[in-house]
XYZ file of C-alpha atoms in Angstrom:
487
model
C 263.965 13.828 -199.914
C 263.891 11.897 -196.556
C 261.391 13.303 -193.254
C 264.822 14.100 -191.777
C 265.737 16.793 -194.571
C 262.054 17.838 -195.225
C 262.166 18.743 -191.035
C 265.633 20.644 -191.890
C 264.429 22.650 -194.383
C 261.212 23.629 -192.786
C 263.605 24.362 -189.852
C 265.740 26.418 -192.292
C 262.739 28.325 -193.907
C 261.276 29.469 -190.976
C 264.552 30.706 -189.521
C 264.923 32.256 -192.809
C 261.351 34.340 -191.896
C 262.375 34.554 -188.715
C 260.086 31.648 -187.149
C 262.503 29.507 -185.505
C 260.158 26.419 -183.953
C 261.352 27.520 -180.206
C 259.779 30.784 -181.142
C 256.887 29.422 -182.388
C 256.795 27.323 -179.303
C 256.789 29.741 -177.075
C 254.287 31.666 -178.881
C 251.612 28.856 -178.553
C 252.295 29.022 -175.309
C 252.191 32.807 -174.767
C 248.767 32.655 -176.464
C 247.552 30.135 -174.015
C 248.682 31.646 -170.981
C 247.096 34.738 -172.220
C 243.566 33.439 -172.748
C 243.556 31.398 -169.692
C 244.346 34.028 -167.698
C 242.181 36.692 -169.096
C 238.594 33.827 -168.072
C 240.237 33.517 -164.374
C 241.432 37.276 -163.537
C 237.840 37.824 -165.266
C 236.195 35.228 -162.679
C 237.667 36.877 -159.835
C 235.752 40.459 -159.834
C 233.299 38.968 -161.350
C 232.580 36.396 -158.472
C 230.454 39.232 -156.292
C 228.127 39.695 -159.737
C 227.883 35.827 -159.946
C 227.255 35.458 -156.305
C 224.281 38.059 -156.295
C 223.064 36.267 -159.689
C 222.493 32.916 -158.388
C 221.295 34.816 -154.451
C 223.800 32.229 -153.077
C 226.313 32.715 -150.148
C 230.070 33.986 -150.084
C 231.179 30.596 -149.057
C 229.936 28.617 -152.090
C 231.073 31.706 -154.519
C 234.304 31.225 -153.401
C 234.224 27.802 -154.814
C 233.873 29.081 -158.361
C 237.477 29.686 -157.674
C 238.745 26.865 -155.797
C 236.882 24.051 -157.850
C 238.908 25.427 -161.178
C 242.179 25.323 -158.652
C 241.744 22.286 -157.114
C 240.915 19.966 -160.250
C 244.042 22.261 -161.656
C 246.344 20.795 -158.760
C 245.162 17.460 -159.118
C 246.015 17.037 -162.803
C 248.765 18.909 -163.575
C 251.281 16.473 -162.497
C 249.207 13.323 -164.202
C 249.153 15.584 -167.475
C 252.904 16.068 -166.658
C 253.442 12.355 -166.711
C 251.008 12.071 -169.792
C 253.148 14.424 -171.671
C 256.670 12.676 -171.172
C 254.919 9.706 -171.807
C 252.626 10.204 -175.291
C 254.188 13.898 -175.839
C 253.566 17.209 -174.793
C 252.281 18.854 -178.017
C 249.529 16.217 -177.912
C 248.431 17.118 -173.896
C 248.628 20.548 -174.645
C 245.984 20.498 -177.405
C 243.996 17.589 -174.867
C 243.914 19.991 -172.122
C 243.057 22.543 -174.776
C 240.200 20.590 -175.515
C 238.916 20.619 -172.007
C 239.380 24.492 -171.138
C 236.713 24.481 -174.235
C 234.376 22.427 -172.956
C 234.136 24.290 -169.755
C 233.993 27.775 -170.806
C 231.112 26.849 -173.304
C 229.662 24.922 -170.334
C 230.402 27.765 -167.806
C 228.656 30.565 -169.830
C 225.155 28.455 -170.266
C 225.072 27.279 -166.421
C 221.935 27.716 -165.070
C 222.529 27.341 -161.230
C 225.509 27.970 -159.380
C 226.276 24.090 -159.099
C 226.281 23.944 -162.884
C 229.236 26.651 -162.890
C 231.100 24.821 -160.290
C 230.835 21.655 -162.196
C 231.768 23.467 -165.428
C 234.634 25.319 -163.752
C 236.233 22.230 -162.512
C 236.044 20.476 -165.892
C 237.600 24.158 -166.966
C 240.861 23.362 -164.286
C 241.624 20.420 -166.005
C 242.773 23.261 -169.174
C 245.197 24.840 -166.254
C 247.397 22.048 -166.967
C 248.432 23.889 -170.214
C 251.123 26.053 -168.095
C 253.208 23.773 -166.849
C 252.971 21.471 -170.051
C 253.982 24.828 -171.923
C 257.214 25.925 -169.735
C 258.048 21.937 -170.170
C 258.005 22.205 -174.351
C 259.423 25.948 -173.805
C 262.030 24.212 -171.536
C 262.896 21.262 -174.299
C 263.694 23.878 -177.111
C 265.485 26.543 -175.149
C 269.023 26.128 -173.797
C 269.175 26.320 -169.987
C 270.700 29.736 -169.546
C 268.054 31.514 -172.092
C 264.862 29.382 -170.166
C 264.523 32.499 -167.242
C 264.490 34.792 -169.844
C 261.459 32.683 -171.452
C 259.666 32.551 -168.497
C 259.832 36.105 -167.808
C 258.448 37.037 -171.702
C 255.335 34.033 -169.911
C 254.867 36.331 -166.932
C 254.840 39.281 -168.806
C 251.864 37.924 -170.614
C 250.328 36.762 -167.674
C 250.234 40.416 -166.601
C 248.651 41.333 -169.990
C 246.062 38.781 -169.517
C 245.520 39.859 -166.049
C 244.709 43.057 -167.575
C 242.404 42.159 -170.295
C 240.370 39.919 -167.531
C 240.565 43.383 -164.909
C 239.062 45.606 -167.887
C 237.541 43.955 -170.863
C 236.553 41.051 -168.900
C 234.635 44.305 -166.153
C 232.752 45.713 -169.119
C 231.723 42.278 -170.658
C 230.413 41.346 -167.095
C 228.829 44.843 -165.776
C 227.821 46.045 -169.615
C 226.448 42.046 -171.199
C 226.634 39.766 -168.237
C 228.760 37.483 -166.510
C 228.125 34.810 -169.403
C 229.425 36.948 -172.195
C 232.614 36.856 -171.095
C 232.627 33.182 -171.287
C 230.621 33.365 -174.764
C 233.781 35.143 -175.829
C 236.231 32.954 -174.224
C 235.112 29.962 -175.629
C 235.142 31.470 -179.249
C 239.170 32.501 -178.279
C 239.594 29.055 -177.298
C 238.485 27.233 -180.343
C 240.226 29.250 -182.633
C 243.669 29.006 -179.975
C 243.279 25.030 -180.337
C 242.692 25.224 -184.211
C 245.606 27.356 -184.237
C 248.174 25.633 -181.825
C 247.233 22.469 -184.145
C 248.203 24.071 -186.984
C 251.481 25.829 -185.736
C 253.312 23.253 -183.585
C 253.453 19.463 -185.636
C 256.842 17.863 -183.802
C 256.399 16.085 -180.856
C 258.717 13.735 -178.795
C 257.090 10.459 -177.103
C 258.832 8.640 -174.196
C 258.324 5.351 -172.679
C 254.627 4.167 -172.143
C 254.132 3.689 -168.367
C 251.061 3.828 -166.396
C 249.139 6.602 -165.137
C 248.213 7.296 -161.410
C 244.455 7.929 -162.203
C 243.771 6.486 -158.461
C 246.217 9.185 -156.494
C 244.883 12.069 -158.536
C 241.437 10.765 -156.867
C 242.597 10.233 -154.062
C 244.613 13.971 -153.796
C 241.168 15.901 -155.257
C 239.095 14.301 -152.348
C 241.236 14.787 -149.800
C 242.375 18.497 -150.460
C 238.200 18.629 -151.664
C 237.009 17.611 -148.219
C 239.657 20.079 -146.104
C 238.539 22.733 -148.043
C 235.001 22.211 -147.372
C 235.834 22.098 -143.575
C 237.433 25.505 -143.796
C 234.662 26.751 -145.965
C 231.907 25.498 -143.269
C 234.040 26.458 -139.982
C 232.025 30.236 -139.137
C 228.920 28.575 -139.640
C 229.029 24.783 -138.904
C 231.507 25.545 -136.204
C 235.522 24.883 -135.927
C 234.896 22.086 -133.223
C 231.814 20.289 -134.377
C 231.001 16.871 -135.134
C 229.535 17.819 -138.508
C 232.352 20.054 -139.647
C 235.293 17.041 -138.507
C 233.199 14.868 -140.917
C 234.803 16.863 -143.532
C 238.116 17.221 -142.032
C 238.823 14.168 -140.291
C 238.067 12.069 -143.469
C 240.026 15.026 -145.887
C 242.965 14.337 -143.703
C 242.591 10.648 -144.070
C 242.489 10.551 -147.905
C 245.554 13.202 -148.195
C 247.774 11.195 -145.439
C 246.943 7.748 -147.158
C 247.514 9.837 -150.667
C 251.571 10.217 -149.965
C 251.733 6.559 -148.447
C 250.068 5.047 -151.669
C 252.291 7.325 -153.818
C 255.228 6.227 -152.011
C 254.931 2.605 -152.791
C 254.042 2.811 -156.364
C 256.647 2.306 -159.922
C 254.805 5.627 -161.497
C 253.139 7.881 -158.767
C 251.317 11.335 -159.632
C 254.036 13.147 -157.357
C 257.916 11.969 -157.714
C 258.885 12.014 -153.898
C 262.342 11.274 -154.515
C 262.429 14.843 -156.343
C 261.583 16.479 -153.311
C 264.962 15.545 -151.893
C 266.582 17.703 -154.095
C 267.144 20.791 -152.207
C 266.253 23.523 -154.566
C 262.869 21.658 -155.674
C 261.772 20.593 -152.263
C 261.805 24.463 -151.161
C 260.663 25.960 -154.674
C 257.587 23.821 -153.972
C 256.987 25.186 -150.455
C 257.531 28.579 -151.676
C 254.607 27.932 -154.161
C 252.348 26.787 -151.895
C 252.734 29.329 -149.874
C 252.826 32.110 -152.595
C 249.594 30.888 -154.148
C 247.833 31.202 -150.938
C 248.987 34.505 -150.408
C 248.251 36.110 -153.800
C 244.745 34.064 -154.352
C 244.275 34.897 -150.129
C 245.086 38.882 -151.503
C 243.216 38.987 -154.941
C 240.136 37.712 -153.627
C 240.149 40.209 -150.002
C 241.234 43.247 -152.471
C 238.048 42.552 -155.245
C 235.486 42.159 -152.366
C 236.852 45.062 -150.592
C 236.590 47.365 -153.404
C 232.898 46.201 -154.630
C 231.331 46.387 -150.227
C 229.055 49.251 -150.179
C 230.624 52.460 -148.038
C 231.797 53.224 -145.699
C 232.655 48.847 -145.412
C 234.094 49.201 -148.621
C 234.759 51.699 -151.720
C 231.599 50.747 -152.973
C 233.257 50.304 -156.672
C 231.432 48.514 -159.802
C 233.284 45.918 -161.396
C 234.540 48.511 -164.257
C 236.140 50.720 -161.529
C 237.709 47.792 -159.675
C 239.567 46.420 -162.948
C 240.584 50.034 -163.310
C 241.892 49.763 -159.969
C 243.616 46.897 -160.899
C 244.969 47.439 -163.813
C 247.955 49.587 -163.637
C 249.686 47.060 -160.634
C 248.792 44.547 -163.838
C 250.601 46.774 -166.247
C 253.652 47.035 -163.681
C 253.640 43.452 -163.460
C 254.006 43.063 -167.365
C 257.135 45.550 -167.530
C 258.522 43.427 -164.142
C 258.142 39.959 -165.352
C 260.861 39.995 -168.540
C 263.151 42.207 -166.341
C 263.348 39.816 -163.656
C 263.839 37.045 -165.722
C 267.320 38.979 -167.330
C 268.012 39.376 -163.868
C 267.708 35.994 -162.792
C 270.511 33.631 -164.886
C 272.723 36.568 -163.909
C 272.198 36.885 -159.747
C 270.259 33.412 -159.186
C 266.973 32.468 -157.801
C 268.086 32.912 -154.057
C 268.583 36.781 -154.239
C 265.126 37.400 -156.358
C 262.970 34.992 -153.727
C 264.379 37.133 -150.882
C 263.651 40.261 -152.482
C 260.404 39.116 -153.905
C 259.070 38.203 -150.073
C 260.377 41.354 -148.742
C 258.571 43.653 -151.615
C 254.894 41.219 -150.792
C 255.269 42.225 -147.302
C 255.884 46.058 -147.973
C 252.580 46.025 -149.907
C 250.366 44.025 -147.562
C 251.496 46.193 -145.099
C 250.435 49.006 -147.083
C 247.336 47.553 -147.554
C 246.855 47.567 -143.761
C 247.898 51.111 -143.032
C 245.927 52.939 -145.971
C 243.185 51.425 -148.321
C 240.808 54.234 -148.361
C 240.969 55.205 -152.046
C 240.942 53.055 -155.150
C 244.119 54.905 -155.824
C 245.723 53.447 -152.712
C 244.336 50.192 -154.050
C 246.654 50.445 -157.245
C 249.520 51.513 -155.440
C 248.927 48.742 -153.124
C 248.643 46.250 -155.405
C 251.823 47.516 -157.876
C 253.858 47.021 -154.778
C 252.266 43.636 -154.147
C 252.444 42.360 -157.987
C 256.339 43.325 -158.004
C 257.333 40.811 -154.976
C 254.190 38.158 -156.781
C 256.252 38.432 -159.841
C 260.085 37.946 -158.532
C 258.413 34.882 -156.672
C 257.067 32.794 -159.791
C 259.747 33.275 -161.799
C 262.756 31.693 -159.732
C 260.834 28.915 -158.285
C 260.013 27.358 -162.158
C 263.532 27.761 -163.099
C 264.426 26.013 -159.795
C 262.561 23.260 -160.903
C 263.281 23.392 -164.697
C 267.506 23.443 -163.623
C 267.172 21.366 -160.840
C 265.638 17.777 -162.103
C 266.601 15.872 -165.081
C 265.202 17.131 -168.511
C 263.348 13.547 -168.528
C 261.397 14.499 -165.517
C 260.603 18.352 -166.318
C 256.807 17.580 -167.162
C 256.453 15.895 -164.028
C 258.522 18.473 -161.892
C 256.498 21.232 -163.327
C 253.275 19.659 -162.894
C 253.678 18.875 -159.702
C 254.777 22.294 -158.815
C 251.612 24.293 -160.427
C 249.540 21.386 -158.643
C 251.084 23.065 -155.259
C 250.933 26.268 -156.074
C 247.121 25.314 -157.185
C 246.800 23.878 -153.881
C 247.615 27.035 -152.164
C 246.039 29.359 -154.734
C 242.405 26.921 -153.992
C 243.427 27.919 -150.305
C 243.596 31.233 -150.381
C 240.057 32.284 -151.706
C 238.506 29.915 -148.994
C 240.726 31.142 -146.362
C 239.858 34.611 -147.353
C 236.294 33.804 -147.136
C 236.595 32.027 -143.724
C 237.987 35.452 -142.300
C 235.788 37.876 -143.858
C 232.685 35.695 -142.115
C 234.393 35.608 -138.955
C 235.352 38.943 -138.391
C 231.548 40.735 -139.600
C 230.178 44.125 -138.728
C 226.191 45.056 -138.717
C 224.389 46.873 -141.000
C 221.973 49.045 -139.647
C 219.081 50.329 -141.658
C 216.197 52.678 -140.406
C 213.445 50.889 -140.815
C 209.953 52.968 -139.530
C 211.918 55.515 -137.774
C 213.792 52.563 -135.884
C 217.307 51.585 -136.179
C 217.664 47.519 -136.996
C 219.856 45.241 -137.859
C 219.468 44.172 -141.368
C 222.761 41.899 -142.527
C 226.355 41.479 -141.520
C 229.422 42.560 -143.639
C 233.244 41.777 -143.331
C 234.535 44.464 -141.049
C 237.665 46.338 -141.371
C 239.145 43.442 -138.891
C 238.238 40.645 -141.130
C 240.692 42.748 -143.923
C 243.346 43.650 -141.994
C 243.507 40.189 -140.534
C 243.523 39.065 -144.330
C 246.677 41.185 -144.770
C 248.546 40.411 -141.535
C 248.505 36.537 -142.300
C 250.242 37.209 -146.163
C 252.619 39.093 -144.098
C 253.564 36.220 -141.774
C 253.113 34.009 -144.668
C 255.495 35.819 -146.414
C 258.301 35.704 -143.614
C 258.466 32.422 -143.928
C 259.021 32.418 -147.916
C 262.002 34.472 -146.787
C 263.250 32.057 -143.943
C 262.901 29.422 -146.479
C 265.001 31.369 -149.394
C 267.751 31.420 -147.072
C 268.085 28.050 -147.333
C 267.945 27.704 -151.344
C 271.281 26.844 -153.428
C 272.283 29.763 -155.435
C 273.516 29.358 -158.839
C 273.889 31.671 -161.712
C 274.573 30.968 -165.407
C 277.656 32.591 -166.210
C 278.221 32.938 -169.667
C 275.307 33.414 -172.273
C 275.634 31.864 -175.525
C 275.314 34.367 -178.285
């Protein structure tokens, strides 16, 4: 018996067990997406534990963040190309590989700069979402690919969960490194398992890799970031601050003329003249700033000491969290039913309008953690109805030989924005600052600054403008729908 038959009748067996091999696919995937997003939603309330760990600064906690995001945004698309080029199966368990080396790294780090480093050699593993939709997109027909991606974001909600409240009592009841202790056991026995589970694997034509944009793209968006980070302190106008920016600017502008000139850039320009995926990635740029810009306000809200804040422990705040998780979950598979049947347009607009109900929300009444979860279920609806449409825009919109490369260069925007958001979040919250007055020897005296209730709503009033133009911008998107459904 030839490979060809041996393939069928493994084909035939499992469908006989009821594995097909898109099934199994996409449960590799699921499995993934679930682990990475149970260390990062885990990272996020437990930043404020880190940050009083290490007695370092807001500003460089946020980076614990943004360094995962912004390696993530700068590889994605060259681990994109990668997969086209020497298959996707084989990135997936490469990138893998990496996520495992910085979680062990991350949970032995013995000074902040350690975790940073460890964290950005961690983003590198965020590459395994878009290579997953692309190998989820290759065995799926077109019309059943929304559905997919909603079962994704479903899990992404679970997850989110498991980092808001197993990841809180790992990090309040062990430590902040126990979480990544148990991570990196998950994640060695996910890559023994994905190697196992998926064996075919397609290769395309060897080209070369744009080592020397991604470079180029991490430094420049690196640099910008810093400036932002430094602004409250260094000043917006200073000398020493524009020696971040000016040069950050440089790198990104030169970044797009060197990628426009080269056979095999990181970033296919000419896709961006398609309609549908030059405004599904604007939409995630600006989506991942406002939901990393939200996340990050929301966590250090709830864990300020009254009255500045709710004064919640990390346990409490994943509680808090948790149910607009859980609604998030039940959302995700819904809207992508929903999708193939009314088309992206319709769920963006919606989507954008539902984010702005909750920030607004979030402005009027935050005074409980109960009008925290409320808050946030209203929020994670719109996040959800967002995501969703603007992969399937991509997946429908370029040719199936460019999907890698389509999706990875639309998680490394919506990276870009979602390394944005935390920094931009911190950049209010130090500019916008209230006292703290202690008595100290029967005399009142000023004893550290806090964000104020300014520096919040302010945080809340820019995902609301952000969010208007999300909706100008679905105006302008191509409908389509998907009219019949194969059986």
């Amino acid at each position: 018996m030839n490979s060809d038959e041996n393939d069928v009748t493994t084909l035939s067996n499992r469908k006989k067990a009821g594995l097909s091999y898109p099934t199994l696919v996409l449960a590799m995937v699921i499995a993934s997406v679930l682990l990475v997003n149970y260390v990062e939603t885990m990272v996020i309330p437990g930043v404020v534990v880190i940050q009083k760990y290490f007695s370092t600064t807001e500003t460089i906690a946020s980076w614990i963040t943004s360094s995962f995001l912004i390696v993530g945004a700068a590889v994605a698309p060259l681990f994109g190309r990668l997969g086209d080029v020497y298959g996707k199966r084989k990135m997936f368990l490469v990138v893998l590989g990496f996520y495992v080396v910085g979680v062990g790294i991350s949970g032995f780090s013995d000074s902040i700069y350690t975790l940073l480093f460890a964290r950005a050699i961690q983003g590198v593993g965020f590459a395994v979402l878009p290579l997953g939709i692309a190998m989820v997109t290759d065995v799926y027909p077109k019309h059943r690919v929304a559905t997919a991606q909603g079962v994704i974001s479903g899990m992404v909600a679970i997850g989110t969960i498991l980092g808001l409240v197993v990841g809180a009592y790992i990090v309040q009841d062990l430590g902040w490194q126990y979480a990544f202790h148990t991570a990196f056991i998950l994640s060695i026995v996910l890559i023994i398992v994905v190697a196992m589970v998926l064996k075919k694997d397609t290769l395309g034509q060897k080209a070369k890799m744009d080592y020397a944009g991604t470079a180029l793209l991490m430094a420049g968006i690196t640099l910008v970031l810093m400036y932002l980070t430094e602004g409250p302190s260094l000043g917006w106008t200073t000398l020493e601050n524009f020696a971040f920016l000016i040069p950050g600017l440089i790198l990104i502008i030169f970044f797009f003329v060197f990628e426009n000139g080269r056979k095999n850039p990181l970033i296919e320009l000419k896709l961006l003249r398609i309609r549908n995926v030059f405004l599904a990635n604007m939409v995630g740029i600006v989506s991942g700033i406002v939901m990393f810009l939200a996340f990050f306000a929301v966590v250090y809200y709830a864990q300020l000491p009254a009255p500045y804040g709710l004064g919640l422990d990390t346990i409490s705040t994943g509680l808090a969290l948790a149910p607009a998780a859980l609604v998030m979950m039940a959302v995700g598979p819904i809207v992508g039913r929903i999708m193939p049947k009314v088309g992206p347009k319709p769920v963006i607009l919606f989507g954008s309008v539902v984010i702005m109900v909750g920030f607004c929300m979030f402005i009027l009444n935050r005074s409980t953690s109960l009008d925290l979860t409320i808050d946030s279920a209203v929020s994670f609806i719109g996040v959800i109805a967002l995501i969703i449409p603007i992969v399937n825009m991509i997946t429908v919109s370029i040719p199936q030989d460019s999907t890698s490369v389509g999706l990875g260069m639309n998680s490394m925007l919506r990276n870009l924005g979602g390394a944005i958001g935390p920094v931009l979040a911190t950049t209010i919250m130090t500019s916008f600052t209230v006292a703290v007055i202690a008595n100290m020897g029967g005399q009142p005296m000023v004893v550290g600054t806090l964000p104020s209730s300014t520096a919040f709503d302010t945080i809340f009033e820019v995902g609301v403008v952000l969010m208007m133009a999300v909706f100008i911008m679905g105006l302008f998107i191509n409908n389509y729908v998907f009219e019949k459904a194969e059986q």
